[in-house]
PDB file of C-alpha atoms in Angstrom:
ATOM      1  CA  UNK S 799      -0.094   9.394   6.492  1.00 59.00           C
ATOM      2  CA  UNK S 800      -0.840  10.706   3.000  1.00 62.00           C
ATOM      3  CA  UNK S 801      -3.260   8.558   1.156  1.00 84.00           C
ATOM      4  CA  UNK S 802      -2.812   6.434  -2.214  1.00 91.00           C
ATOM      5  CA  UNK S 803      -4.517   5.681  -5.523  1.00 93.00           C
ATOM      6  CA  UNK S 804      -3.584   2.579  -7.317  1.00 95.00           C
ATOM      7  CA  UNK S 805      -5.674   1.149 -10.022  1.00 96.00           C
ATOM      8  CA  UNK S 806      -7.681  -1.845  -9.100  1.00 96.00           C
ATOM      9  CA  UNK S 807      -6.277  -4.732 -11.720  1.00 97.00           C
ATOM     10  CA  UNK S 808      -3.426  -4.871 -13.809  1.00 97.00           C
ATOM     11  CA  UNK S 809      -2.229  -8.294 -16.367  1.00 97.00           C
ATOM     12  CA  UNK S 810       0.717  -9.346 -17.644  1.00 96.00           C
ATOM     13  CA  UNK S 811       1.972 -11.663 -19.586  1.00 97.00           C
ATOM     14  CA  UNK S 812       4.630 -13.845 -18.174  1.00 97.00           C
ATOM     15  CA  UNK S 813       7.811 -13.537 -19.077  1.00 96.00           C
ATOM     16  CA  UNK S 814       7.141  -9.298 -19.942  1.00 97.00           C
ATOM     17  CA  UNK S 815       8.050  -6.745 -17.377  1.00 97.00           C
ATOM     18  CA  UNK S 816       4.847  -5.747 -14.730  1.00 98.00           C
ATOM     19  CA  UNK S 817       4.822  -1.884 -13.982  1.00 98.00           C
ATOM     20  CA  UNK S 818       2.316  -1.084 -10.958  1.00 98.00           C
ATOM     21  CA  UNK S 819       1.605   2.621 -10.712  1.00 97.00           C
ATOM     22  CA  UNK S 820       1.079   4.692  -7.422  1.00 96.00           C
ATOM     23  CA  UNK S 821      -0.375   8.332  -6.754  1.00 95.00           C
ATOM     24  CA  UNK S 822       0.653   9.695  -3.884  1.00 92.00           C
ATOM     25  CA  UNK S 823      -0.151  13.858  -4.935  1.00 91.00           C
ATOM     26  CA  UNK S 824      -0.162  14.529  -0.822  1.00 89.00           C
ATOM     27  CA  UNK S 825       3.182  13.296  -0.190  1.00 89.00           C
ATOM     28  CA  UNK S 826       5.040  15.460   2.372  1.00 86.00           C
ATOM     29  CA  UNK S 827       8.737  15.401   2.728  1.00 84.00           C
ATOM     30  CA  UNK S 828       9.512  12.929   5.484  1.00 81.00           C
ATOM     31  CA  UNK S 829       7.445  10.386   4.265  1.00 86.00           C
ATOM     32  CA  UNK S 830       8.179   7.301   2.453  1.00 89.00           C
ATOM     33  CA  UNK S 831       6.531   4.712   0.088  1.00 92.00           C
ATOM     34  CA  UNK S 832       6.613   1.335   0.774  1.00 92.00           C
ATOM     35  CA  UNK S 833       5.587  -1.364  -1.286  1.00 95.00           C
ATOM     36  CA  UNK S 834       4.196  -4.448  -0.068  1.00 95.00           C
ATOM     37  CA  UNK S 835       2.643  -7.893  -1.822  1.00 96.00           C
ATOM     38  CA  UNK S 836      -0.397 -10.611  -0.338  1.00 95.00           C
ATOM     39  CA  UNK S 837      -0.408 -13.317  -2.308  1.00 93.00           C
ATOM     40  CA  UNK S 838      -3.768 -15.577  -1.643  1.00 85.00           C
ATOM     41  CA  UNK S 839      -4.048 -16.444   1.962  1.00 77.00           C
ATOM     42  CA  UNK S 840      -0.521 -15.653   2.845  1.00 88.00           C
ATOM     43  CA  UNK S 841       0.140 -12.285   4.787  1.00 91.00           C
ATOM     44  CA  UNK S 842       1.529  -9.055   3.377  1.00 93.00           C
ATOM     45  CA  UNK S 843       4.872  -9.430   2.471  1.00 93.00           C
ATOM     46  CA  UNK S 844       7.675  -6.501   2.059  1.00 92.00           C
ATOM     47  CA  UNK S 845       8.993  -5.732  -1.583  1.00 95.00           C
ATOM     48  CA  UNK S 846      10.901  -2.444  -1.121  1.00 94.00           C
ATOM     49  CA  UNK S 847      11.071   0.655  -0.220  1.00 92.00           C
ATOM     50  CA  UNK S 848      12.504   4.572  -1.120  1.00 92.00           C
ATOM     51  CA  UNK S 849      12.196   8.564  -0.057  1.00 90.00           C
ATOM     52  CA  UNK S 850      13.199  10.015  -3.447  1.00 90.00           C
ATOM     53  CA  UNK S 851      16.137   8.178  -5.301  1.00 87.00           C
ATOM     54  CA  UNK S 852      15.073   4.860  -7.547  1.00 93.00           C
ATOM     55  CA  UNK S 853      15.594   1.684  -5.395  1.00 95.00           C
ATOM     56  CA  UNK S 854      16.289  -1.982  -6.842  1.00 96.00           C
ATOM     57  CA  UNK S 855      16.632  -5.207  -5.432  1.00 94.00           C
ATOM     58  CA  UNK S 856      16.686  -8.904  -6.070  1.00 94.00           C
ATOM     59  CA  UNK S 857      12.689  -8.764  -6.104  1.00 94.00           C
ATOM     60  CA  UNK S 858      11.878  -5.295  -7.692  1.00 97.00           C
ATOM     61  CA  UNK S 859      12.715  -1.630  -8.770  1.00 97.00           C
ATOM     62  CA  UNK S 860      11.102   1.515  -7.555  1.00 97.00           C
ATOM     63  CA  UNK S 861      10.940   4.584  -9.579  1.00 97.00           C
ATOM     64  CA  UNK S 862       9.795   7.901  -7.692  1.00 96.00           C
ATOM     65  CA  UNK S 863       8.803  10.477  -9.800  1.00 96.00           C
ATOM     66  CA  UNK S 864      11.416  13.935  -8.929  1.00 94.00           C
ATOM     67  CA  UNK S 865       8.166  15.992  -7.451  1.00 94.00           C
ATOM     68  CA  UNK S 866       7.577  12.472  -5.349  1.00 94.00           C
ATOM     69  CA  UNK S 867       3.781  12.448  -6.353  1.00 94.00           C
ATOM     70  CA  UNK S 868       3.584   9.177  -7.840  1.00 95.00           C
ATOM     71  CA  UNK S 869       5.683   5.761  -8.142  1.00 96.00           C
ATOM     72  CA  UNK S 870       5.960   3.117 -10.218  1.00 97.00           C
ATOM     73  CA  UNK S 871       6.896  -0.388  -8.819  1.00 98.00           C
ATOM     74  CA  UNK S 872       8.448  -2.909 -11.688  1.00 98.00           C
ATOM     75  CA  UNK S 873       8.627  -6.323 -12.012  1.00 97.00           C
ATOM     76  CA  UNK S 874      11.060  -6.888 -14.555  1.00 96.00           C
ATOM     77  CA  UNK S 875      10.222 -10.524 -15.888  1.00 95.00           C
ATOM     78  CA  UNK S 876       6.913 -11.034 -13.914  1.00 96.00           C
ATOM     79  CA  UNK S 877       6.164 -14.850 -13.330  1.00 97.00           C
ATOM     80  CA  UNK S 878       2.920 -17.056 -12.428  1.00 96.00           C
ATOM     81  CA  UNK S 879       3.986 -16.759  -8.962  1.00 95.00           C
ATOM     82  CA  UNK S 880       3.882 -12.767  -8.908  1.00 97.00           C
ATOM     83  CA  UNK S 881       0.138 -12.811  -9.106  1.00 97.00           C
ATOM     84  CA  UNK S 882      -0.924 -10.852  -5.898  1.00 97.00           C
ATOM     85  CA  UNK S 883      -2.605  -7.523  -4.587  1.00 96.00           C
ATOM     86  CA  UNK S 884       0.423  -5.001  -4.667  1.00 97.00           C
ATOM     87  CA  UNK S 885      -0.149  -2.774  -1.490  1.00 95.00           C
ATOM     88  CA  UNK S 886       1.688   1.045  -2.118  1.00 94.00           C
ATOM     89  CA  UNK S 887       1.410   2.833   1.212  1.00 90.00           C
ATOM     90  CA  UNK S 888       3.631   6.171   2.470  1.00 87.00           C
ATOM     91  CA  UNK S 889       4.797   6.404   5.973  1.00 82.00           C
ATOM     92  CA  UNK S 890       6.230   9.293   8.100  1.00 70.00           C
ATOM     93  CA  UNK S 891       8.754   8.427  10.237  1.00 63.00           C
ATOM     94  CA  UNK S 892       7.977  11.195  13.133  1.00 57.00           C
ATOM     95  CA  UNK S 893       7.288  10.357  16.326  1.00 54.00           C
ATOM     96  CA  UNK S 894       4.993   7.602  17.066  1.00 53.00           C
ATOM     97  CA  UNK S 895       3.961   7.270  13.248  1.00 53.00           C
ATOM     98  CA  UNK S 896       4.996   3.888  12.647  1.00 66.00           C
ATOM     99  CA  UNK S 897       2.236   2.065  11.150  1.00 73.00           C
ATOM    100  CA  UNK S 898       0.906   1.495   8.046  1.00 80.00           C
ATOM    101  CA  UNK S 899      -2.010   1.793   6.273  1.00 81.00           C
ATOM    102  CA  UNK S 900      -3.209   0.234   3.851  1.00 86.00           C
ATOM    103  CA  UNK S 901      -5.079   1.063   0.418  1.00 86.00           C
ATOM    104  CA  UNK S 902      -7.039  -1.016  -2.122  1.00 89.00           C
ATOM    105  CA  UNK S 903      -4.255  -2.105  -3.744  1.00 95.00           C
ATOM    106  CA  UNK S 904      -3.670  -3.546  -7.561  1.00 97.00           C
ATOM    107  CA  UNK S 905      -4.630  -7.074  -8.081  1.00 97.00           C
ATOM    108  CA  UNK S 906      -1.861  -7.941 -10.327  1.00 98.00           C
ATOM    109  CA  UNK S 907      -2.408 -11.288 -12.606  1.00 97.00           C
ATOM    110  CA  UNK S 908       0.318 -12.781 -14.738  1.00 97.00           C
ATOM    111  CA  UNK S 909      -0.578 -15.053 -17.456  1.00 96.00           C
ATOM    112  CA  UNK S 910       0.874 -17.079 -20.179  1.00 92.00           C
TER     113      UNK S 910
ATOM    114  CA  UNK P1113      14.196 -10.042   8.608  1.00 66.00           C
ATOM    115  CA  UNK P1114      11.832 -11.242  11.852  1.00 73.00           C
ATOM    116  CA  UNK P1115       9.362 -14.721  11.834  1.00 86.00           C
ATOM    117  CA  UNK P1116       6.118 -14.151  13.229  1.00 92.00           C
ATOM    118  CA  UNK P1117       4.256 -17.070  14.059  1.00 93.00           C
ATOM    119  CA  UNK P1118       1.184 -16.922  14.378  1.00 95.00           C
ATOM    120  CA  UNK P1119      -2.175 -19.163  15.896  1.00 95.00           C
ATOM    121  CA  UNK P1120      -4.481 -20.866  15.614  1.00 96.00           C
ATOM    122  CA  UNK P1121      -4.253 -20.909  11.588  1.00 95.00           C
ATOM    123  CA  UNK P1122      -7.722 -21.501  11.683  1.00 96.00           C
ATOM    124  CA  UNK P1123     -10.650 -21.584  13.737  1.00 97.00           C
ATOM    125  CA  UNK P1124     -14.549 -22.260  13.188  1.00 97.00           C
ATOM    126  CA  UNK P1125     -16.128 -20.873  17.150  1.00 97.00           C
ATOM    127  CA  UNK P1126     -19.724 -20.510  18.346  1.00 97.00           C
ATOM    128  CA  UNK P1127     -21.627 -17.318  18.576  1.00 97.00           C
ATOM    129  CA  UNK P1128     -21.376 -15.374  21.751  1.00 97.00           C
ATOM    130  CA  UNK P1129     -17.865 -17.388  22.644  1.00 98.00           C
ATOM    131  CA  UNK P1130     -14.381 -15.519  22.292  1.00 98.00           C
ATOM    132  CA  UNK P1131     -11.276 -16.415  20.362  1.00 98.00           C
ATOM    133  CA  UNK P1132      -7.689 -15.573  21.184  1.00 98.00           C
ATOM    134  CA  UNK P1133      -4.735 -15.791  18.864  1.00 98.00           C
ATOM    135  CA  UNK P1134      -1.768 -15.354  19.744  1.00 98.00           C
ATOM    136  CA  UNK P1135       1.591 -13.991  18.026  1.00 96.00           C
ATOM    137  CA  UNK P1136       5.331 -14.815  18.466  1.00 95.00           C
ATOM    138  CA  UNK P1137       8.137 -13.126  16.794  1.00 92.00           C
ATOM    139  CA  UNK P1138      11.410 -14.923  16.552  1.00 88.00           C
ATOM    140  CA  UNK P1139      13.882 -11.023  17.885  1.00 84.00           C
ATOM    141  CA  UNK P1140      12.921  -8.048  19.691  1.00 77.00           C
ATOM    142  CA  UNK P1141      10.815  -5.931  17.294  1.00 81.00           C
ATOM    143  CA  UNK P1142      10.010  -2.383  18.035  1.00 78.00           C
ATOM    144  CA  UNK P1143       6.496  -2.458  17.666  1.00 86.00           C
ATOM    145  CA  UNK P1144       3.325  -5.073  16.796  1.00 91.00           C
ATOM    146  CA  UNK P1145       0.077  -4.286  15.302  1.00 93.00           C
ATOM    147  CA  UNK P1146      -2.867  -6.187  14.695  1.00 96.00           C
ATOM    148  CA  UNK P1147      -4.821  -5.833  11.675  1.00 95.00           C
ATOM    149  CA  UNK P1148      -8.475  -7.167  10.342  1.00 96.00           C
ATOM    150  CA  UNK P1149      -8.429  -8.099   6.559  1.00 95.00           C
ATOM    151  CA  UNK P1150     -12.575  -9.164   5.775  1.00 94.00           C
ATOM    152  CA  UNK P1151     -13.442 -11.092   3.157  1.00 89.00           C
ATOM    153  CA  UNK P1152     -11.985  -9.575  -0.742  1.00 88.00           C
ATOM    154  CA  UNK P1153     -10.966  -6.655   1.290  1.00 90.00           C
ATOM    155  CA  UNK P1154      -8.015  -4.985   2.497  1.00 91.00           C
ATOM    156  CA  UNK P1155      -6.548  -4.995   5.430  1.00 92.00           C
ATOM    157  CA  UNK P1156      -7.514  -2.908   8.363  1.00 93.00           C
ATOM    158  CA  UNK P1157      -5.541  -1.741  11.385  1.00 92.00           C
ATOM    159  CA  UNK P1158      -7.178  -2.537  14.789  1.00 95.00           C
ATOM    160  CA  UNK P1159      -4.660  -1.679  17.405  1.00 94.00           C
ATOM    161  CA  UNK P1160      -0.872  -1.055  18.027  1.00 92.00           C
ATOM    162  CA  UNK P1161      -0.126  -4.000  20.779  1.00 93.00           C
ATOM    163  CA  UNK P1162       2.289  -1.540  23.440  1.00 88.00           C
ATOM    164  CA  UNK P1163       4.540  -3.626  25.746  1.00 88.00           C
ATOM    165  CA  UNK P1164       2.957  -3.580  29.434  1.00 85.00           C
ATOM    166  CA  UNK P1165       0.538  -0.938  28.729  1.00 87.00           C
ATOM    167  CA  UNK P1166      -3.127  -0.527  27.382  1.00 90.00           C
ATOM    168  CA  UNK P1167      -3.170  -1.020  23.547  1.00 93.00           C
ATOM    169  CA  UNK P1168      -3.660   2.203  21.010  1.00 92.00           C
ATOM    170  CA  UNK P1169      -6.714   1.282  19.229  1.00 94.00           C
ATOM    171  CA  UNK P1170      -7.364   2.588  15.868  1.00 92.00           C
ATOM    172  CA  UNK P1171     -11.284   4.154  15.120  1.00 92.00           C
ATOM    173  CA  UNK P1172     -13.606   1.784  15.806  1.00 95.00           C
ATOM    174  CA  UNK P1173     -12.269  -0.732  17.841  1.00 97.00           C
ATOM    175  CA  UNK P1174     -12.553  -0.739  21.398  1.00 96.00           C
ATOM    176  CA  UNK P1175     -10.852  -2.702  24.085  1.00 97.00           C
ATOM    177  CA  UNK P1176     -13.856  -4.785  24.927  1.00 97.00           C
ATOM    178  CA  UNK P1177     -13.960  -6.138  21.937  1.00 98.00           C
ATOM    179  CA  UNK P1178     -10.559  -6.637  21.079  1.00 98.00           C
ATOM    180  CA  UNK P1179      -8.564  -6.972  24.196  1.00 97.00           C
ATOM    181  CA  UNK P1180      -5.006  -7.256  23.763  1.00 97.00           C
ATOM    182  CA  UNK P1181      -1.948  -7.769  25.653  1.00 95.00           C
ATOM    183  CA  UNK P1182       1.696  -7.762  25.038  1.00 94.00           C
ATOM    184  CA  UNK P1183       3.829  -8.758  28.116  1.00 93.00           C
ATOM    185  CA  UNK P1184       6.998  -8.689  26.452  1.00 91.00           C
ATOM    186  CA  UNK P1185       9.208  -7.407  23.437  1.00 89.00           C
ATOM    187  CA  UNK P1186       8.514 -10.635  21.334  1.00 91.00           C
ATOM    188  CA  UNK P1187       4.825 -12.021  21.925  1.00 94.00           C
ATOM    189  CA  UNK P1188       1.133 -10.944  21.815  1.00 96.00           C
ATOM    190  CA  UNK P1189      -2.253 -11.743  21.976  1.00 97.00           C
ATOM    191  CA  UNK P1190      -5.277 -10.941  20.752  1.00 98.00           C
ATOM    192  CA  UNK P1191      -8.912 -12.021  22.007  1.00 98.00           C
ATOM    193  CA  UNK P1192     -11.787 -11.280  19.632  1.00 98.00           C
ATOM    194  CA  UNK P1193     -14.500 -11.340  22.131  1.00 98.00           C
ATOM    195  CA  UNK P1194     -18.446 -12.045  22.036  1.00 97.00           C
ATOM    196  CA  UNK P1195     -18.055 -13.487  18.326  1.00 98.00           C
ATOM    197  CA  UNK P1196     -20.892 -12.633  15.896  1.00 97.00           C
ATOM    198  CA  UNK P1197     -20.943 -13.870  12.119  1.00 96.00           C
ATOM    199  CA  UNK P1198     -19.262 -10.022  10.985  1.00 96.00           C
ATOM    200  CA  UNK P1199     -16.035 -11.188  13.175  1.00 97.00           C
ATOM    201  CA  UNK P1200     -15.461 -13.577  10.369  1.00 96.00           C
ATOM    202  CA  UNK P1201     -12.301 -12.133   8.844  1.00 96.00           C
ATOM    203  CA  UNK P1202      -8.426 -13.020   8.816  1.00 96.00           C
ATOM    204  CA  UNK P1203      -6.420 -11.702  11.610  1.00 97.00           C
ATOM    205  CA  UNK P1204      -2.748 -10.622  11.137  1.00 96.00           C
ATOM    206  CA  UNK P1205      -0.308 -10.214  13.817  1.00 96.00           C
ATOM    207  CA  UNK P1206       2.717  -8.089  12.490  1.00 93.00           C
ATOM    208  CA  UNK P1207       5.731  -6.405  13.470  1.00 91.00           C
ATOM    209  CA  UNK P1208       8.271  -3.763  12.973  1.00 84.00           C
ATOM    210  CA  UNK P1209      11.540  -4.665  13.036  1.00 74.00           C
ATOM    211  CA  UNK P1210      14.778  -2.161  12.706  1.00 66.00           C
ATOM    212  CA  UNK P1211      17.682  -2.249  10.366  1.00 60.00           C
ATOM    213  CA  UNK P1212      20.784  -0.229  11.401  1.00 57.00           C
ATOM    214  CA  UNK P1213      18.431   2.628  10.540  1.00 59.00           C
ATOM    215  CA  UNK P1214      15.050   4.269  11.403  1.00 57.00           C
ATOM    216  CA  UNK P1215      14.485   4.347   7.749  1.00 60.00           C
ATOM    217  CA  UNK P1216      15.131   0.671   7.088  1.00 67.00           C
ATOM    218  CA  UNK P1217      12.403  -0.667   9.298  1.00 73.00           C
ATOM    219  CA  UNK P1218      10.057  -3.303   7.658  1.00 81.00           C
ATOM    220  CA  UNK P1219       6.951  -4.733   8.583  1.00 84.00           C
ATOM    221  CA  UNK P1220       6.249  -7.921   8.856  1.00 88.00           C
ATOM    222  CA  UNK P1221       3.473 -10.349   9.132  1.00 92.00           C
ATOM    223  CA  UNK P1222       2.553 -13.450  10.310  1.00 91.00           C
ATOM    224  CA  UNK P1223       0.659 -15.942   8.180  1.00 92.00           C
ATOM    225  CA  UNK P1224      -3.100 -14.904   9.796  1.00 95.00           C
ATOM    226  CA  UNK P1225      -5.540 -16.786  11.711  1.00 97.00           C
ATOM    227  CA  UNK P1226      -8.583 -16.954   9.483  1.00 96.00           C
ATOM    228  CA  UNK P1227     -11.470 -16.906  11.913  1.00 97.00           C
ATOM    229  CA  UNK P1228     -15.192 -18.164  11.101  1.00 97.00           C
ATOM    230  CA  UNK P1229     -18.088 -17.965  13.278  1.00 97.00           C
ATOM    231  CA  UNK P1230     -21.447 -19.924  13.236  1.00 95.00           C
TER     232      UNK P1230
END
């Protein structure tokens, strides 16, 4: 799986949208990004996921960039309770490549 | 979406002793990892659990260490084995379950066992 570069710590205030870049230069055309949260002592938990279009849902939206070399995951009104390590990781779907790996990640803190 | 559950939450275990957790997902996944996640890190993959067969292990981790079974679709264990102080880390259990489509699997993860040795 291709690797990723996320910076180590992002804030935001409360309230204010929270946009969490992701490099992924290597990207090859069958694989994916995924983005996944930890909150403190809780396991990873899924946010969302895309190939190449934008993706939204009722937690997030993903913007891929058109050469698919970086991301950007968004927050739109980021609360106290989105403070976390945000987890980008890209995953092929061929064969037997099912699992993840997983980066540094950006240790996201919202404040008021 | 699948519910792993996951134990013990917690465990404090002697030197030299072993530890096994064990990992229950509510439907039939496809597949179940374990991963390592030490102290301010992130989180490492140890093995891909394989339903009545030997484990894949990931780079080093070996099967003596971290013996693992899965005897069916929906449960797993894993034994950390001759404990020493640098096995204190969380363990995750997780899983991969399938939406109508390849593309809309998801992994999920159980709460962790966070494991501390004397």
């Amino acid at each position: 799986d291709a690797k990723t570069t996320q910076p180590p710590s992002m804030d935001c205030a409360e309230g204010r949208a929270a946009n969490l870049p992701c490099n992924h230069s290597t990207i090859s055309g069958n694989e994916y990004v995924y983005w996944y949260r930890q909150i403190h002592s809780q396991g990873p938990q899924y946010i969302i996921h895309g190939l190449k279009n934008n993706e939204t849902n009722e937690m997030a939206s993903l913007i891929i960039t058109e050469d698919r070399k970086s991301s950007t995951l968004i927050l739109p009104h980021a609360t106290l309770r989105d403070t976390a390590v945000y987890y980008c990781i890209v995953r092929s779907y061929t064969g037997t490549a099912s699992k993840l790996t997983f980066g540094t990640g950006t240790r996201l803190q919202v404040t008021l | 979406s699948a519910v792993i559950s996951q134990k013990p939450s917690r465990d404090i275990c002697q030197r030299g002793t072993s530890l096994t957790i064990q990992c229950q997902v509510d439907s039939q996944v496809t597949m179940m990892f374990w991963y390592r996640q030490q102290p301010g890190q992130s989180l490492t993959l140890i093995a891909t659990a394989n339903q009545g067969s030997e484990a894949t292990y990931e780079s080093g981790f070996v099967i003596d260490k971290f013996p693992i079974s899965r005897p069916n679709l929906t449960f797993s264990t894993l034994t950390v084995s001759n404990l020493s102080p640098e096995d204190s880390s969380i363990y995750l259990c997780s899983a991969l379950g399938r939406g109508r489509r390849a593309t809309n699997e998801k992994l999920f993860f159980g709460s962790g066992t966070q494991l501390s040795v004397l």
